[in-house]
Coordinates of N, CA and C in Angstrom, one line a residue:
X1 N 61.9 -32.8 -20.9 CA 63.1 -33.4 -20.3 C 63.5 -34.7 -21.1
X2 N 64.8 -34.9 -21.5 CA 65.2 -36.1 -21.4 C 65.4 -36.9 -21.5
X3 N 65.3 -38.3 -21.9 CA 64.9 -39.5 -21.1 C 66.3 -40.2 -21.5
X4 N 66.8 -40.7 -19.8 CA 68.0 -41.1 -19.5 C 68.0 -42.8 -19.4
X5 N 68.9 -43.7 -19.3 CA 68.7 -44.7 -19.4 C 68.1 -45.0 -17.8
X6 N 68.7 -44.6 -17.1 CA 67.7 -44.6 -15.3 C 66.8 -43.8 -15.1
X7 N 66.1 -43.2 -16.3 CA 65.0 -42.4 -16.2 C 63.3 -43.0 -16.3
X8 N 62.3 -43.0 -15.5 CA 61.1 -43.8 -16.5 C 60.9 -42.8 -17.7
X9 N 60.3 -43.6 -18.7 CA 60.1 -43.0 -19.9 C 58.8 -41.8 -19.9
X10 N 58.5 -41.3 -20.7 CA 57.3 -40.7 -20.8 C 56.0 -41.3 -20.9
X11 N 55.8 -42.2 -21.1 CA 54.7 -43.3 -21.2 C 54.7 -44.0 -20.2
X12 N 55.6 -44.7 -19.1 CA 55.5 -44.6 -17.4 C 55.4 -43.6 -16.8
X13 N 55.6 -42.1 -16.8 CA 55.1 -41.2 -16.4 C 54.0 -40.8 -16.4
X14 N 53.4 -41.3 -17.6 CA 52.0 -41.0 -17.9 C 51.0 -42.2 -17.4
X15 N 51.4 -43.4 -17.0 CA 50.8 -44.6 -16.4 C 50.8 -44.5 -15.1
X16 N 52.1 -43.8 -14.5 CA 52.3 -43.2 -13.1 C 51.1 -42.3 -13.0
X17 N 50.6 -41.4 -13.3 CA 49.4 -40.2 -13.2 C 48.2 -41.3 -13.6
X18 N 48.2 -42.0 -14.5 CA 46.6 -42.2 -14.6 C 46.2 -43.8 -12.8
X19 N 47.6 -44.0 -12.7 CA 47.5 -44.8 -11.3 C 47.0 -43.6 -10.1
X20 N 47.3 -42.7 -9.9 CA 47.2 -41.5 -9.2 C 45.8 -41.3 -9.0
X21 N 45.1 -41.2 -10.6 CA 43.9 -41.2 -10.4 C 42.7 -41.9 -10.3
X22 N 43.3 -42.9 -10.6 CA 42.4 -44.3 -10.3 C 42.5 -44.2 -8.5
X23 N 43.6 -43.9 -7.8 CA 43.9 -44.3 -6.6 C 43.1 -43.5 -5.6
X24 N 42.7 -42.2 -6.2 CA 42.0 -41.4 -5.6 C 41.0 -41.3 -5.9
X25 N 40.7 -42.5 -6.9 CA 38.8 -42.6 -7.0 C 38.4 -42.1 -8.4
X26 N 39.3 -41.6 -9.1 CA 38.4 -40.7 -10.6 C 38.6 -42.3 -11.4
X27 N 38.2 -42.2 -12.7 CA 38.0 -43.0 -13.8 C 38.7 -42.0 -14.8
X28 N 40.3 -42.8 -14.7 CA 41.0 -42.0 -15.9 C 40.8 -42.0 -17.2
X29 N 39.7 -42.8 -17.4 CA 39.6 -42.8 -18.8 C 38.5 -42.1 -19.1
X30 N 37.5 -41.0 -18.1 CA 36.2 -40.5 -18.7 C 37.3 -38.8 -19.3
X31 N 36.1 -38.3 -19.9 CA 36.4 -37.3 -20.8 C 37.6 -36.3 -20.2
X32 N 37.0 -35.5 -19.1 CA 37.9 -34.8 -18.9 C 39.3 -35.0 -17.9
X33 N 39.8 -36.1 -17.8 CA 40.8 -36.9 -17.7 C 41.6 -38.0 -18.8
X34 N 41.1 -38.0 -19.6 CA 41.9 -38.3 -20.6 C 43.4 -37.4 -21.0
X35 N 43.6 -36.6 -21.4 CA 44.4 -35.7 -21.6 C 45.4 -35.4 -20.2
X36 N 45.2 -35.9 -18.8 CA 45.6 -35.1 -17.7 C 46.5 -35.5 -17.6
X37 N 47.2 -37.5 -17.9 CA 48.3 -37.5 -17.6 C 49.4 -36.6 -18.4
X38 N 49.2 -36.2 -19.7 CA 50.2 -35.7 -20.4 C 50.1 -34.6 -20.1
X39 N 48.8 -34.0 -19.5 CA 49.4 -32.4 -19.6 C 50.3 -32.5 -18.1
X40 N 50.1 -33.6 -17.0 CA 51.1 -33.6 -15.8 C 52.9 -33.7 -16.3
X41 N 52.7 -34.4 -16.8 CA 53.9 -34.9 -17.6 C 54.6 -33.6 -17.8
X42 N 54.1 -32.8 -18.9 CA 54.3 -31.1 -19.4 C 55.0 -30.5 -18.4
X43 N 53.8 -30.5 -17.4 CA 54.4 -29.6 -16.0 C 55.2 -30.0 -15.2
X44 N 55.3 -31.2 -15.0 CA 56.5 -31.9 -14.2 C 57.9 -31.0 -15.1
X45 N 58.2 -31.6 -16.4 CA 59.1 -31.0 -17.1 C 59.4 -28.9 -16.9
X46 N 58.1 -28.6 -16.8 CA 58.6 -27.4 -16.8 C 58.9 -26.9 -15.0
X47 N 58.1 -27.2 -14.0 CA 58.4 -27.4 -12.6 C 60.0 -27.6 -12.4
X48 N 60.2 -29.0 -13.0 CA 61.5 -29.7 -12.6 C 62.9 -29.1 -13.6
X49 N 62.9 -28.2 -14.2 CA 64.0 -28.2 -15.4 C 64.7 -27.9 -14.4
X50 N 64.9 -27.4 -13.2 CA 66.1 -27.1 -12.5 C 67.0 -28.6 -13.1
X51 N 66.7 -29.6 -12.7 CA 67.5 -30.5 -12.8 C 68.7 -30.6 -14.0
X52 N 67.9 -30.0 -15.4 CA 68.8 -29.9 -16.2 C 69.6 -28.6 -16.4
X53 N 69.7 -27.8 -15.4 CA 70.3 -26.5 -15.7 C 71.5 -26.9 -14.4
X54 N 72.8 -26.1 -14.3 CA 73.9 -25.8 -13.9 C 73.7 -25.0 -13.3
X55 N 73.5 -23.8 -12.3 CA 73.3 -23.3 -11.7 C 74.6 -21.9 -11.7
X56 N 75.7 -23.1 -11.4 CA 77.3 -22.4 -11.5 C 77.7 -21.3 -12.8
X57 N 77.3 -22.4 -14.0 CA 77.8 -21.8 -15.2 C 76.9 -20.0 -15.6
X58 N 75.8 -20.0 -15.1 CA 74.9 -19.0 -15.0 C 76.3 -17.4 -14.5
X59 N 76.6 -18.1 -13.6 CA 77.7 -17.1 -12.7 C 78.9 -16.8 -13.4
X60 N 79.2 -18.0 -14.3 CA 80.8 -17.9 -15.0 C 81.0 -16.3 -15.7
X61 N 80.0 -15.8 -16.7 CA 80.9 -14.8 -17.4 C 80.5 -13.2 -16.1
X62 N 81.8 -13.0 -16.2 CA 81.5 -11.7 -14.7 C 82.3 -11.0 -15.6
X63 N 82.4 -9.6 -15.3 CA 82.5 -8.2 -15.5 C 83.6 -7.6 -14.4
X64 N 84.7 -7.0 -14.6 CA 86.0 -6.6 -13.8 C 85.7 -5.1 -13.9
X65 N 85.5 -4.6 -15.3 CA 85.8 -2.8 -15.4 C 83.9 -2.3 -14.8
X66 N 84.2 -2.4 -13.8 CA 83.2 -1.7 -12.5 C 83.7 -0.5 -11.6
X67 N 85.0 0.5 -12.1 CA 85.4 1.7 -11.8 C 85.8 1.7 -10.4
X68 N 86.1 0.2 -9.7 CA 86.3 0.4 -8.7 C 85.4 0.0 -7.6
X69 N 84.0 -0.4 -8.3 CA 82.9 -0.5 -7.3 C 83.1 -2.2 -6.3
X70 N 83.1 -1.8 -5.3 CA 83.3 -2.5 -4.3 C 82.0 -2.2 -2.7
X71 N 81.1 -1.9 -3.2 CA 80.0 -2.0 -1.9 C 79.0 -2.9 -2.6
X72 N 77.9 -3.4 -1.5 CA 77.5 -4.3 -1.7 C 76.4 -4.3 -2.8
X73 N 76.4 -5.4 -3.5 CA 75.0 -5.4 -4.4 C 73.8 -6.5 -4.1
X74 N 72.4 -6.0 -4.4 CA 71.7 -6.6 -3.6 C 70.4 -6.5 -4.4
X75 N 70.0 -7.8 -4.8 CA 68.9 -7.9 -5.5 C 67.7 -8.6 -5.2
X76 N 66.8 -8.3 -4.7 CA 65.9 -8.8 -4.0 C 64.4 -8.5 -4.7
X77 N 63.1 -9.0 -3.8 CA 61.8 -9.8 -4.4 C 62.3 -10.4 -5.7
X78 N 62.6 -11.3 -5.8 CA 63.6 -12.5 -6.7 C 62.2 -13.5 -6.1
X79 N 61.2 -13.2 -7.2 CA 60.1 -14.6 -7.0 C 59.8 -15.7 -7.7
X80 N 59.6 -16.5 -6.9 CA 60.1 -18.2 -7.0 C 59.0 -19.2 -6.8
X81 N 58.8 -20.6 -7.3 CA 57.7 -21.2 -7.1 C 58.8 -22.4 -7.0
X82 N 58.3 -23.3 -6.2 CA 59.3 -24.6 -6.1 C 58.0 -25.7 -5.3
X83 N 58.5 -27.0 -5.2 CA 58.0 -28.1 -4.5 C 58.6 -28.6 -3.1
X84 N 57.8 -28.8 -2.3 CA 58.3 -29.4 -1.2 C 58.6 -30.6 -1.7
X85 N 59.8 -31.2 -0.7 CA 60.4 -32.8 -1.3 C 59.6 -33.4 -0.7
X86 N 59.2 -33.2 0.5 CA 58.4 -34.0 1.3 C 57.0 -34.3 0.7
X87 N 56.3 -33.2 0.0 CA 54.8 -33.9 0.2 C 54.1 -33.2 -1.0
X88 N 55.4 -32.7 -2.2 CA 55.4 -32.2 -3.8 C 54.5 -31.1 -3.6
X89 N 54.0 -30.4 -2.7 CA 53.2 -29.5 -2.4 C 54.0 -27.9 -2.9
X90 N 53.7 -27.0 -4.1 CA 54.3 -25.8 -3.7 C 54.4 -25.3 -3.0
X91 N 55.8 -24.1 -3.0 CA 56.5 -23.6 -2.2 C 56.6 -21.9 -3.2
X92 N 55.4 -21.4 -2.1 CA 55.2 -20.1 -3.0 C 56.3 -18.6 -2.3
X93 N 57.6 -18.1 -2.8 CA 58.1 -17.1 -1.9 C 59.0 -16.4 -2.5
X94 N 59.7 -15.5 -2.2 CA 60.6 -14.4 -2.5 C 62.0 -14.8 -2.1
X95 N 63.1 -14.8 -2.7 CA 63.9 -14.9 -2.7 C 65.0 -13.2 -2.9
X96 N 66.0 -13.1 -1.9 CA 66.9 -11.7 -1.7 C 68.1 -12.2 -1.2
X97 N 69.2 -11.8 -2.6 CA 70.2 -12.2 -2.8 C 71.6 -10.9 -2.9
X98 N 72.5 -10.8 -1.8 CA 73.7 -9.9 -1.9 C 75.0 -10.3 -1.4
X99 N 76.1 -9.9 -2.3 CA 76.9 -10.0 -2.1 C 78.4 -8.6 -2.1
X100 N 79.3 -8.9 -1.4 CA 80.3 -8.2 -1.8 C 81.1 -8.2 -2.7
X101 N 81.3 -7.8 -3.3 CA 82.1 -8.2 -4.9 C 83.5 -8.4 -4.7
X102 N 84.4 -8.4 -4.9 CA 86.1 -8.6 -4.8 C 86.7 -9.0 -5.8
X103 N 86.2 -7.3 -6.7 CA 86.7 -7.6 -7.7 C 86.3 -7.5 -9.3
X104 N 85.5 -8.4 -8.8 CA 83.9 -8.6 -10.5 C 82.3 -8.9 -9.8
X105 N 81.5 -8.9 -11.0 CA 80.5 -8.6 -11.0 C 80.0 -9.3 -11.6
X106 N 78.7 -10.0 -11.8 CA 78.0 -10.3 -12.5 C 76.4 -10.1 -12.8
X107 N 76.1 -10.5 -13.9 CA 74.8 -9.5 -14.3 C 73.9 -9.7 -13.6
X108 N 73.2 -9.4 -13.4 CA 71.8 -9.0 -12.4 C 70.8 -10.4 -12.7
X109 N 70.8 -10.3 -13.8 CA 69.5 -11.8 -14.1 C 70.3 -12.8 -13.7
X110 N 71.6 -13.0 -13.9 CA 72.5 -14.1 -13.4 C 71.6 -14.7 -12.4
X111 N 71.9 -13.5 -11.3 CA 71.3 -14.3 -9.5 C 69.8 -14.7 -9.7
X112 N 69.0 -14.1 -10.4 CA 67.5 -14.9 -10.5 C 67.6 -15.9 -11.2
X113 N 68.5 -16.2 -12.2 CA 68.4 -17.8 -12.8 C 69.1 -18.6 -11.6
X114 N 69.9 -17.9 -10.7 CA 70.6 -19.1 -10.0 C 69.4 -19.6 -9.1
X115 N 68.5 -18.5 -8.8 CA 67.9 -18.7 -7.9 C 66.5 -19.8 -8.6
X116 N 66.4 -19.1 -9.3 CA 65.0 -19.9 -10.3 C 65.8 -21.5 -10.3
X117 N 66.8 -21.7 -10.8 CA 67.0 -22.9 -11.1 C 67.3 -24.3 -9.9
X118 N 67.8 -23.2 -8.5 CA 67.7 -24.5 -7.5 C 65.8 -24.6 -7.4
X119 N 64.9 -23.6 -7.6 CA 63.9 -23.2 -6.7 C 62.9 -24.4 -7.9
X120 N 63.3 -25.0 -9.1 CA 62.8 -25.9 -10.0 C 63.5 -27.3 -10.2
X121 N 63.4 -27.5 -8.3 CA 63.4 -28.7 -7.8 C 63.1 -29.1 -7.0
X122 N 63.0 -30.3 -6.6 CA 62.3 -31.0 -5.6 C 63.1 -30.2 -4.2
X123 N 61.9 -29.2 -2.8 CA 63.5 -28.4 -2.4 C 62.6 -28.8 -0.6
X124 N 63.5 -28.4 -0.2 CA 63.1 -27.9 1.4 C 64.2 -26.5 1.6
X125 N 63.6 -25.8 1.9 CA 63.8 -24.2 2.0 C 65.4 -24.4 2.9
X126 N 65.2 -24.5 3.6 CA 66.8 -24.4 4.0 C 67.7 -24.8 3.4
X127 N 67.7 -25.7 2.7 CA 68.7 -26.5 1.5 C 68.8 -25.5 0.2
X128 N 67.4 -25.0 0.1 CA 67.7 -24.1 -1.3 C 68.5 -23.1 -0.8
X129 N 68.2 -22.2 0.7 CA 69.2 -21.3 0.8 C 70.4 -21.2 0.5
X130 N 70.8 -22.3 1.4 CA 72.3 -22.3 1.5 C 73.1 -22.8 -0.2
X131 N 72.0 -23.7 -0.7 CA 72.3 -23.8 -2.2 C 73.0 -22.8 -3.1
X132 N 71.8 -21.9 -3.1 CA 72.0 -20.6 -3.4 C 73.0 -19.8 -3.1
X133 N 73.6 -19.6 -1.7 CA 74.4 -18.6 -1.3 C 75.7 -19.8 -1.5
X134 N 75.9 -20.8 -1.4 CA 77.3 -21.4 -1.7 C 77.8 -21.6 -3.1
X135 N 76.7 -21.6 -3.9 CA 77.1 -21.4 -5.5 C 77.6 -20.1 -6.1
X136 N 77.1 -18.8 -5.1 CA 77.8 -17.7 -5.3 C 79.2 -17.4 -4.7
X137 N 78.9 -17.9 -4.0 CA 80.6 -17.5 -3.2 C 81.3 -19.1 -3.7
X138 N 81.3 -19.9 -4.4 CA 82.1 -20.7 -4.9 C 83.0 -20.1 -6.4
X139 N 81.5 -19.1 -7.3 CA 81.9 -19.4 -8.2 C 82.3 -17.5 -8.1
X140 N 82.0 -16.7 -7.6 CA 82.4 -15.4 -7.6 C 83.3 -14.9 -6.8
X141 N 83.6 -15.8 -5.7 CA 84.5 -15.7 -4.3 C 84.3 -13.9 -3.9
X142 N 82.8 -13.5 -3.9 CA 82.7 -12.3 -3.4 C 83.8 -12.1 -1.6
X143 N 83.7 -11.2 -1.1 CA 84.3 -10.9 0.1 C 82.7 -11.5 1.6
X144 N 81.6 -11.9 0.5 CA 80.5 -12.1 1.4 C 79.5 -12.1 0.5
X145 N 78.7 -13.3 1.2 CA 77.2 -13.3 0.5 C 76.3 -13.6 1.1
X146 N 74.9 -13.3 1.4 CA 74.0 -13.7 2.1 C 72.9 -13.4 1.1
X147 N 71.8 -14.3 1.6 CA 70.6 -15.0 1.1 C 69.4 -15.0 2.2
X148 N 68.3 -14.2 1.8 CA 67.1 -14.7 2.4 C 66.2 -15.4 2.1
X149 N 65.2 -16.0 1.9 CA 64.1 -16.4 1.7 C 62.6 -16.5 2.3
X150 N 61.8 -16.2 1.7 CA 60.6 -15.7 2.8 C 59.9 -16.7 1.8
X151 N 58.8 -17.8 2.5 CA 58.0 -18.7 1.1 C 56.8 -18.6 2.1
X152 N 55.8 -19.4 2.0 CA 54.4 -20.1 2.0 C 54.6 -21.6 1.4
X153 N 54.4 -22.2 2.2 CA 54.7 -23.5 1.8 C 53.0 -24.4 2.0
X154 N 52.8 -24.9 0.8 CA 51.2 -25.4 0.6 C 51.0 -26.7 1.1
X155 N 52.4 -27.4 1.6 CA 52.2 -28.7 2.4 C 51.8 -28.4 3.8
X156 N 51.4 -27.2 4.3 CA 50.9 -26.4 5.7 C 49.8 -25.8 5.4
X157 N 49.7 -25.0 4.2 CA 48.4 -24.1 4.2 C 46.9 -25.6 3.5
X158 N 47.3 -26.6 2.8 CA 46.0 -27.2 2.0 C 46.2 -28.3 2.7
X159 N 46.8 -28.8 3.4 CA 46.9 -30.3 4.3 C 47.3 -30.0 5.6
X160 N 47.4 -30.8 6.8 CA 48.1 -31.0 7.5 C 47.6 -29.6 8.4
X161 N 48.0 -29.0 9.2 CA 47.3 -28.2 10.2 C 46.8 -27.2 9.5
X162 N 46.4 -26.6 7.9 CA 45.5 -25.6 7.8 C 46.1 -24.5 8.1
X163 N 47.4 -23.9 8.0 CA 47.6 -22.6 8.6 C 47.8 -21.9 7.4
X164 N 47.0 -20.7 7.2 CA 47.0 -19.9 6.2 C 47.5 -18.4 6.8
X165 N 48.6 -17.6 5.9 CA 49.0 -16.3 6.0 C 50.4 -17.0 6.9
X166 N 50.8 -18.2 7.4 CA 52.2 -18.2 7.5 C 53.3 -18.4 6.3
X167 N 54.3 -17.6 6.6 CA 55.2 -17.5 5.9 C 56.8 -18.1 7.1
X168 N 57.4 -18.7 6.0 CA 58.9 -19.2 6.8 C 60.4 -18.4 6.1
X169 N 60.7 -17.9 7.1 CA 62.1 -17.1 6.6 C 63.2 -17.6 6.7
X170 N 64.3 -17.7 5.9 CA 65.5 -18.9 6.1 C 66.6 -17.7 5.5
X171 N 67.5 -17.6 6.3 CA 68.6 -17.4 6.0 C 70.0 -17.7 6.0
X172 N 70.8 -17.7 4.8 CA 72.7 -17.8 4.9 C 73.4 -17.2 4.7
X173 N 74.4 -16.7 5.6 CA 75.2 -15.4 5.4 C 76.7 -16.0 5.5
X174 N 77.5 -16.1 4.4 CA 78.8 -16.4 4.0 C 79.7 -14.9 4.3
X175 N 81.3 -15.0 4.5 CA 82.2 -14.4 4.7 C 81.6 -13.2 5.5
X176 N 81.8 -11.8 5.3 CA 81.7 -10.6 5.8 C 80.2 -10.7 6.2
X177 N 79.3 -11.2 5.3 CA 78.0 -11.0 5.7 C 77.6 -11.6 7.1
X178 N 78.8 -12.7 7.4 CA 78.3 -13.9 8.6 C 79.1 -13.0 9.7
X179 N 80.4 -12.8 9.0 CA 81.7 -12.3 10.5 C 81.4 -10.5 10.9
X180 N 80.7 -10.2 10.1 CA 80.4 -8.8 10.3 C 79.1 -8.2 10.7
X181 N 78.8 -7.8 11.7 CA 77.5 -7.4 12.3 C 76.7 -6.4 11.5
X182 N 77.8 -5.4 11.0 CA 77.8 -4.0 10.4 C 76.9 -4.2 8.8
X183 N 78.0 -5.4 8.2 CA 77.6 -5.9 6.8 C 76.5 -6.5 6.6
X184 N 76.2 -7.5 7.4 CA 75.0 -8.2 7.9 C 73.6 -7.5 8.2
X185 N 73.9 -6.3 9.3 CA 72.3 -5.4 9.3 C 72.9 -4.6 8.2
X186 N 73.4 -4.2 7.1 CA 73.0 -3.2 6.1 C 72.5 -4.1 5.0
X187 N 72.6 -5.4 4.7 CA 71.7 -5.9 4.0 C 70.8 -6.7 4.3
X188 N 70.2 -6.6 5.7 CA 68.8 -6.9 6.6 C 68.5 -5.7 6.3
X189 N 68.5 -4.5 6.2 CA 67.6 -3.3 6.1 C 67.6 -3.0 4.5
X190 N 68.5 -3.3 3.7 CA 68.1 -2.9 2.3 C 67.0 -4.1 2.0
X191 N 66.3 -4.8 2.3 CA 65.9 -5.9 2.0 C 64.9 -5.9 3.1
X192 N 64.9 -5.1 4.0 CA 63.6 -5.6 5.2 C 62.4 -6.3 4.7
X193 N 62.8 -7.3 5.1 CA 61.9 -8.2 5.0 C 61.0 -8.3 5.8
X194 N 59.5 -8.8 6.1 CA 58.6 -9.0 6.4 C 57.7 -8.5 6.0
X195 N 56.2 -8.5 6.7 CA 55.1 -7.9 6.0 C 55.0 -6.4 6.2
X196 N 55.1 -5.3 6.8 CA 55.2 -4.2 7.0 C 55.9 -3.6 5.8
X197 N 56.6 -3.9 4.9 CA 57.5 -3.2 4.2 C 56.2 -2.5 2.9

């Protein structure tokens, strides 16, 4: 990543971690802590690059000669690792993304970068949804888009009440997918989600 004039540098980032671990009792300077602030440093960068990516522009180049095709397309187990904002804890889940086209099309990996790139930020699951589903229907003006998300969130499973094997489901459904009942359960069942499937 970076370094912006309102940004700490890499060398306060790396003073930032070795305070972390003084705070929690280790001695940042014996052997196998030496090395840890930078390799944190590494991973923050690669966790966080959402921040330097566009999300939108991922969407811009679309495809018109589709013969016509106008039913829904739907691409789903789209898997994701992200941070809670709350308490930097991963956010381990599946992301399932469709829309109605109106018109054009765009490539398949498109919607997993759009999705990867809000999902390599600081997130709370409901915000990435709708993230997600408003950046497509901004930039593709399908006739409808909807978005699910299914995660495990590790600020629940390793702290805090211990609950292991929950999962949290969040969904946003734009145009036809929200006003249409019909459009709505045909991309709830191409996508059935939950554990049974």
């Amino acid at each position: 990543m970076a370094d912006t004039p309102d940004k700490p540098s890499r060398e306060q980032a790396e003073a930032a971690v070795r305070t972390l671990l003084a705070w929690a009792g280790e001695d940042p300077r014996r052997e196998g802590l030496i090395d840890t602030p930078k390799r944190v440093v590494e991973a923050y960068g690669d966790w966080f690059s959402g921040y330097t990516d566009d999300p939108r522009e991922y969407l811009a180049r679309t495809f018109e000669e589709v013969a016509g095709y106008d039913e829904m397309i739907v691409l789903r187990d789209i898997e994701f690792e992200s941070h809670c904002e709350h308490h930097m804890a991963p956010i381990i889940g599946k992301a399932h993304v469709g829309y109605l086209p109106n018109g054009k099309v765009v490539g398949i990996s498109k919607l997993a970068r759009v999705v990867e790139t809000y999902a390599r930020r600081f997130q709370v699951q409901e915000k990435m949804t709708a993230q997600i589903a408003q950046s497509i229907q901004d930039v593709l003006q399908p006739l409808g888009v909807g978005v699910v998300i299914e995660a495990a969130h590790e600020c629940m499973t390793t702290r805090g009440v211990h609950k292991r094997g929950v999962s949290m489901i969040t969904s946003k459904m734009l145009g036809m997918f929200r006003d249409d009942a019909r459009t709505r359960a045909e991309f709830l069942r191409f996508i059935d989600v939950g554990p049974g499937r």
